[in-house]
Amino acid sequence: DTPGYTRKTVHQVAAAANGTNVGVRIADVQRQLDEYVQRQLRVEYSGANYADTRAQFYSRLQDIYGQPGSANALETVYNNFTNALQALSTSPDNSAARATVISTAQLLAQQLNQMSSNIQALRKDAELSISNAVTQANNAMSQIADLNQKIAASSKADSAVATMMD
């Protein structure tokens, strides 16, 4: 249950001197790894990260649009504007109704502008996250390439090579 642990077994061969067995020597160290479990771990880990990222962005979008029924929600601001327009249509000579339409129209415009700015910021955050993920992936692949070169250059299969493979 240790994270990153991989079971290793030592392959031993008989050591002989003058035709007589005098002991054993380590031929190589073999890693015991379940490829299916490793693949499933990668799939589940990436799925969890994907779901977490989506949930964070949906939560931020919900904050931008506001909770339904709240005073600062888009639907409330829009309904206030349409109600003011309906009130003005029934009494077009009423200066208070005109002022209310202008006031609610300004609030709606401000709300839409603020929402647009917030959504653009959200988009920039998403692009930055993608850029950071690409940079991390490139760094990891570079490290893997370096390890592959070291493993290929090693002439013996010992515990150091098995550790690099891990």
PDB file of C-alpha atoms in Angstrom:
ATOM      1  CA  ASP A   1       0.000   0.000   0.000  1.00  0.00           C
ATOM      2  CA  THR A   2       2.967   2.334  -0.391  1.00  0.00           C
ATOM      3  CA  PRO A   3       2.459   4.877  -3.181  1.00  0.00           C
ATOM      4  CA  GLY A   4       4.936   4.341  -6.012  1.00  0.00           C
ATOM      5  CA  TYR A   5       5.982   0.927  -4.714  1.00  0.00           C
ATOM      6  CA  THR A   6       6.752  -1.739  -7.282  1.00  0.00           C
ATOM      7  CA  ARG A   7       7.590  -5.262  -6.222  1.00  0.00           C
ATOM      8  CA  LYS A   8      10.949  -6.452  -7.488  1.00  0.00           C
ATOM      9  CA  THR A   9      12.382  -9.954  -7.587  1.00  0.00           C
ATOM     10  CA  VAL A  10      16.013 -10.872  -7.828  1.00  0.00           C
ATOM     11  CA  HIS A  11      16.981 -13.425 -10.452  1.00  0.00           C
ATOM     12  CA  GLN A  12      19.952 -15.385  -9.155  1.00  0.00           C
ATOM     13  CA  VAL A  13      22.303 -17.704 -11.035  1.00  0.00           C
ATOM     14  CA  ALA A  14      24.846 -20.158  -9.727  1.00  0.00           C
ATOM     15  CA  ALA A  15      28.402 -18.907  -9.510  1.00  0.00           C
ATOM     16  CA  ALA A  16      31.065 -21.511 -10.208  1.00  0.00           C
ATOM     17  CA  ALA A  17      34.815 -21.567  -9.827  1.00  0.00           C
ATOM     18  CA  ASN A  18      36.820 -24.396 -11.394  1.00  0.00           C
ATOM     19  CA  GLY A  19      33.631 -26.319 -12.130  1.00  0.00           C
ATOM     20  CA  THR A  20      32.429 -26.162  -8.522  1.00  0.00           C
ATOM     21  CA  ASN A  21      29.416 -24.170  -7.408  1.00  0.00           C
ATOM     22  CA  VAL A  22      30.620 -21.635  -4.872  1.00  0.00           C
ATOM     23  CA  GLY A  23      27.490 -19.547  -4.473  1.00  0.00           C
ATOM     24  CA  VAL A  24      25.094 -17.388  -6.398  1.00  0.00           C
ATOM     25  CA  ARG A  25      25.240 -14.060  -8.089  1.00  0.00           C
ATOM     26  CA  ILE A  26      22.503 -11.637  -9.041  1.00  0.00           C
ATOM     27  CA  ALA A  27      21.767 -11.844 -12.748  1.00  0.00           C
ATOM     28  CA  ASP A  28      19.125  -9.121 -12.807  1.00  0.00           C
ATOM     29  CA  VAL A  29      16.310  -7.469 -10.897  1.00  0.00           C
ATOM     30  CA  GLN A  30      12.873  -7.928 -12.417  1.00  0.00           C
ATOM     31  CA  ARG A  31       9.962  -5.585 -11.797  1.00  0.00           C
ATOM     32  CA  GLN A  32       6.608  -7.190 -11.049  1.00  0.00           C
ATOM     33  CA  LEU A  33       4.050  -4.810 -12.480  1.00  0.00           C
ATOM     34  CA  ASP A  34       0.402  -5.265 -13.369  1.00  0.00           C
ATOM     35  CA  GLU A  35      -0.045  -3.302 -16.601  1.00  0.00           C
ATOM     36  CA  TYR A  36      -3.847  -3.470 -16.415  1.00  0.00           C
ATOM     37  CA  VAL A  37      -3.898  -1.925 -12.941  1.00  0.00           C
ATOM     38  CA  GLN A  38      -1.465   0.779 -14.059  1.00  0.00           C
ATOM     39  CA  ARG A  39      -3.632   1.602 -17.094  1.00  0.00           C
ATOM     40  CA  GLN A  40      -6.794   1.714 -14.971  1.00  0.00           C
ATOM     41  CA  LEU A  41      -5.064   3.962 -12.441  1.00  0.00           C
ATOM     42  CA  ARG A  42      -4.113   6.412 -15.187  1.00  0.00           C
ATOM     43  CA  VAL A  43      -7.627   6.392 -16.662  1.00  0.00           C
ATOM     44  CA  GLU A  44      -9.325   6.921 -13.303  1.00  0.00           C
ATOM     45  CA  TYR A  45      -6.872   9.594 -12.219  1.00  0.00           C
ATOM     46  CA  SER A  46      -7.324  11.575 -15.436  1.00  0.00           C
ATOM     47  CA  GLY A  47     -11.116  11.162 -15.227  1.00  0.00           C
ATOM     48  CA  ALA A  48     -11.149  12.471 -11.670  1.00  0.00           C
ATOM     49  CA  ASN A  49      -9.040  15.478 -12.617  1.00  0.00           C
ATOM     50  CA  TYR A  50     -11.284  16.177 -15.602  1.00  0.00           C
ATOM     51  CA  ALA A  51     -14.429  16.033 -13.459  1.00  0.00           C
ATOM     52  CA  ASP A  52     -12.849  18.241 -10.787  1.00  0.00           C
ATOM     53  CA  THR A  53     -11.805  20.856 -13.356  1.00  0.00           C
ATOM     54  CA  ARG A  54     -15.262  20.896 -14.926  1.00  0.00           C
ATOM     55  CA  ALA A  55     -16.903  21.239 -11.518  1.00  0.00           C
ATOM     56  CA  GLN A  56     -14.676  24.198 -10.649  1.00  0.00           C
ATOM     57  CA  PHE A  57     -15.478  25.975 -13.905  1.00  0.00           C
ATOM     58  CA  TYR A  58     -19.210  25.244 -13.598  1.00  0.00           C
ATOM     59  CA  SER A  59     -19.152  26.631 -10.078  1.00  0.00           C
ATOM     60  CA  ARG A  60     -17.479  29.796 -11.314  1.00  0.00           C
ATOM     61  CA  LEU A  61     -20.037  30.095 -14.112  1.00  0.00           C
ATOM     62  CA  GLN A  62     -22.822  29.701 -11.566  1.00  0.00           C
ATOM     63  CA  ASP A  63     -21.300  32.553  -9.561  1.00  0.00           C
ATOM     64  CA  ILE A  64     -21.192  34.695 -12.717  1.00  0.00           C
ATOM     65  CA  TYR A  65     -24.833  34.056 -13.622  1.00  0.00           C
ATOM     66  CA  GLY A  66     -25.988  34.235 -10.010  1.00  0.00           C
ATOM     67  CA  GLN A  67     -28.263  31.962  -8.024  1.00  0.00           C
ATOM     68  CA  PRO A  68     -31.730  31.763  -9.593  1.00  0.00           C
ATOM     69  CA  GLY A  69     -34.111  34.104  -7.824  1.00  0.00           C
ATOM     70  CA  SER A  70     -31.404  36.218  -6.212  1.00  0.00           C
ATOM     71  CA  ALA A  71     -31.366  39.992  -6.737  1.00  0.00           C
ATOM     72  CA  ASN A  72     -28.155  39.926  -8.802  1.00  0.00           C
ATOM     73  CA  ALA A  73     -29.054  36.933 -10.992  1.00  0.00           C
ATOM     74  CA  LEU A  74     -29.311  37.599 -14.718  1.00  0.00           C
ATOM     75  CA  GLU A  75     -32.899  36.380 -14.847  1.00  0.00           C
ATOM     76  CA  THR A  76     -33.943  38.773 -12.062  1.00  0.00           C
ATOM     77  CA  VAL A  77     -32.253  41.786 -13.662  1.00  0.00           C
ATOM     78  CA  TYR A  78     -33.760  40.898 -17.055  1.00  0.00           C
ATOM     79  CA  ASN A  79     -37.236  40.360 -15.553  1.00  0.00           C
ATOM     80  CA  ASN A  80     -37.014  43.738 -13.794  1.00  0.00           C
ATOM     81  CA  PHE A  81     -36.187  45.351 -17.130  1.00  0.00           C
ATOM     82  CA  THR A  82     -39.063  43.651 -18.990  1.00  0.00           C
ATOM     83  CA  ASN A  83     -41.475  44.509 -16.144  1.00  0.00           C
ATOM     84  CA  ALA A  84     -40.383  48.143 -16.368  1.00  0.00           C
ATOM     85  CA  LEU A  85     -40.948  48.077 -20.137  1.00  0.00           C
ATOM     86  CA  GLN A  86     -44.415  46.622 -19.659  1.00  0.00           C
ATOM     87  CA  ALA A  87     -45.235  49.279 -17.086  1.00  0.00           C
ATOM     88  CA  LEU A  88     -44.036  51.959 -19.500  1.00  0.00           C
ATOM     89  CA  SER A  89     -46.118  50.495 -22.334  1.00  0.00           C
ATOM     90  CA  THR A  90     -49.292  50.849 -20.254  1.00  0.00           C
ATOM     91  CA  SER A  91     -48.546  54.471 -19.345  1.00  0.00           C
ATOM     92  CA  PRO A  92     -46.040  56.016 -21.805  1.00  0.00           C
ATOM     93  CA  ASP A  93     -46.549  59.529 -20.398  1.00  0.00           C
ATOM     94  CA  ASN A  94     -45.410  58.567 -16.895  1.00  0.00           C
ATOM     95  CA  SER A  95     -41.955  60.058 -16.267  1.00  0.00           C
ATOM     96  CA  ALA A  96     -41.322  57.719 -13.308  1.00  0.00           C
ATOM     97  CA  ALA A  97     -41.933  54.698 -15.574  1.00  0.00           C
ATOM     98  CA  ARG A  98     -39.459  56.122 -18.118  1.00  0.00           C
ATOM     99  CA  ALA A  99     -36.867  56.661 -15.402  1.00  0.00           C
ATOM    100  CA  THR A 100     -37.406  53.103 -14.173  1.00  0.00           C
ATOM    101  CA  VAL A 101     -36.883  51.713 -17.692  1.00  0.00           C
ATOM    102  CA  ILE A 102     -33.674  53.704 -18.066  1.00  0.00           C
ATOM    103  CA  SER A 103     -32.448  52.625 -14.638  1.00  0.00           C
ATOM    104  CA  THR A 104     -33.215  48.922 -15.179  1.00  0.00           C
ATOM    105  CA  ALA A 105     -31.741  49.069 -18.700  1.00  0.00           C
ATOM    106  CA  GLN A 106     -28.505  50.478 -17.265  1.00  0.00           C
ATOM    107  CA  LEU A 107     -28.438  47.758 -14.604  1.00  0.00           C
ATOM    108  CA  LEU A 108     -29.005  45.095 -17.253  1.00  0.00           C
ATOM    109  CA  ALA A 109     -26.237  46.535 -19.461  1.00  0.00           C
ATOM    110  CA  GLN A 110     -23.854  46.689 -16.488  1.00  0.00           C
ATOM    111  CA  GLN A 111     -24.746  43.121 -15.535  1.00  0.00           C
ATOM    112  CA  LEU A 112     -24.139  41.872 -19.094  1.00  0.00           C
ATOM    113  CA  ASN A 113     -20.842  43.765 -19.353  1.00  0.00           C
ATOM    114  CA  GLN A 114     -19.686  42.383 -15.998  1.00  0.00           C
ATOM    115  CA  MET A 115     -20.704  38.875 -17.001  1.00  0.00           C
ATOM    116  CA  SER A 116     -18.857  39.206 -20.292  1.00  0.00           C
ATOM    117  CA  SER A 117     -15.699  40.348 -18.487  1.00  0.00           C
ATOM    118  CA  ASN A 118     -15.969  37.506 -15.986  1.00  0.00           C
ATOM    119  CA  ILE A 119     -16.490  34.916 -18.719  1.00  0.00           C
ATOM    120  CA  GLN A 120     -13.482  36.258 -20.627  1.00  0.00           C
ATOM    121  CA  ALA A 121     -11.426  35.973 -17.420  1.00  0.00           C
ATOM    122  CA  LEU A 122     -12.676  32.415 -17.032  1.00  0.00           C
ATOM    123  CA  ARG A 123     -11.643  31.678 -20.609  1.00  0.00           C
ATOM    124  CA  LYS A 124      -8.166  33.119 -19.977  1.00  0.00           C
ATOM    125  CA  ASP A 125      -7.867  30.982 -16.841  1.00  0.00           C
ATOM    126  CA  ALA A 126      -8.807  27.900 -18.867  1.00  0.00           C
ATOM    127  CA  GLU A 127      -6.210  28.742 -21.529  1.00  0.00           C
ATOM    128  CA  LEU A 128      -3.577  29.316 -18.844  1.00  0.00           C
ATOM    129  CA  SER A 129      -4.447  25.974 -17.236  1.00  0.00           C
ATOM    130  CA  ILE A 130      -4.082  24.250 -20.597  1.00  0.00           C
ATOM    131  CA  SER A 131      -0.745  25.960 -21.170  1.00  0.00           C
ATOM    132  CA  ASN A 132       0.487  24.915 -17.724  1.00  0.00           C
ATOM    133  CA  ALA A 133      -0.666  21.329 -18.291  1.00  0.00           C
ATOM    134  CA  VAL A 134       1.172  21.219 -21.636  1.00  0.00           C
ATOM    135  CA  THR A 135       4.322  22.553 -19.978  1.00  0.00           C
ATOM    136  CA  GLN A 136       4.079  19.932 -17.218  1.00  0.00           C
ATOM    137  CA  ALA A 137       3.501  17.178 -19.779  1.00  0.00           C
ATOM    138  CA  ASN A 138       6.479  18.341 -21.838  1.00  0.00           C
ATOM    139  CA  ASN A 139       8.691  18.392 -18.738  1.00  0.00           C
ATOM    140  CA  ALA A 140       7.531  14.906 -17.729  1.00  0.00           C
ATOM    141  CA  MET A 141       8.176  13.560 -21.243  1.00  0.00           C
ATOM    142  CA  SER A 142      11.637  15.124 -21.214  1.00  0.00           C
ATOM    143  CA  GLN A 143      12.389  13.417 -17.892  1.00  0.00           C
ATOM    144  CA  ILE A 144      11.088  10.114 -19.270  1.00  0.00           C
ATOM    145  CA  ALA A 145      13.295  10.497 -22.347  1.00  0.00           C
ATOM    146  CA  ASP A 146      16.327  11.115 -20.102  1.00  0.00           C
ATOM    147  CA  LEU A 147      15.488   8.038 -18.025  1.00  0.00           C
ATOM    148  CA  ASN A 148      15.025   5.944 -21.172  1.00  0.00           C
ATOM    149  CA  GLN A 149      18.491   6.984 -22.372  1.00  0.00           C
ATOM    150  CA  LYS A 150      20.013   6.084 -18.992  1.00  0.00           C
ATOM    151  CA  ILE A 151      18.211   2.725 -18.946  1.00  0.00           C
ATOM    152  CA  ALA A 152      19.297   1.946 -22.517  1.00  0.00           C
ATOM    153  CA  ALA A 153      22.891   2.924 -21.711  1.00  0.00           C
ATOM    154  CA  SER A 154      23.017   0.637 -18.681  1.00  0.00           C
ATOM    155  CA  SER A 155      24.612  -2.700 -19.476  1.00  0.00           C
ATOM    156  CA  LYS A 156      23.247  -4.587 -16.486  1.00  0.00           C
ATOM    157  CA  ALA A 157      19.813  -5.041 -14.997  1.00  0.00           C
ATOM    158  CA  ASP A 158      20.343  -4.154 -11.347  1.00  0.00           C
ATOM    159  CA  SER A 159      18.255  -2.409  -8.700  1.00  0.00           C
ATOM    160  CA  ALA A 160      19.335   1.033  -9.973  1.00  0.00           C
ATOM    161  CA  VAL A 161      17.922   0.267 -13.424  1.00  0.00           C
ATOM    162  CA  ALA A 162      14.731  -1.136 -11.870  1.00  0.00           C
ATOM    163  CA  THR A 163      14.380   2.064  -9.829  1.00  0.00           C
ATOM    164  CA  MET A 164      14.780   4.154 -12.967  1.00  0.00           C
ATOM    165  CA  MET A 165      12.125   2.021 -14.674  1.00  0.00           C
ATOM    166  CA  ASP A 166       9.781   2.693 -11.747  1.00  0.00           C
TER     167      ASP A 166
END
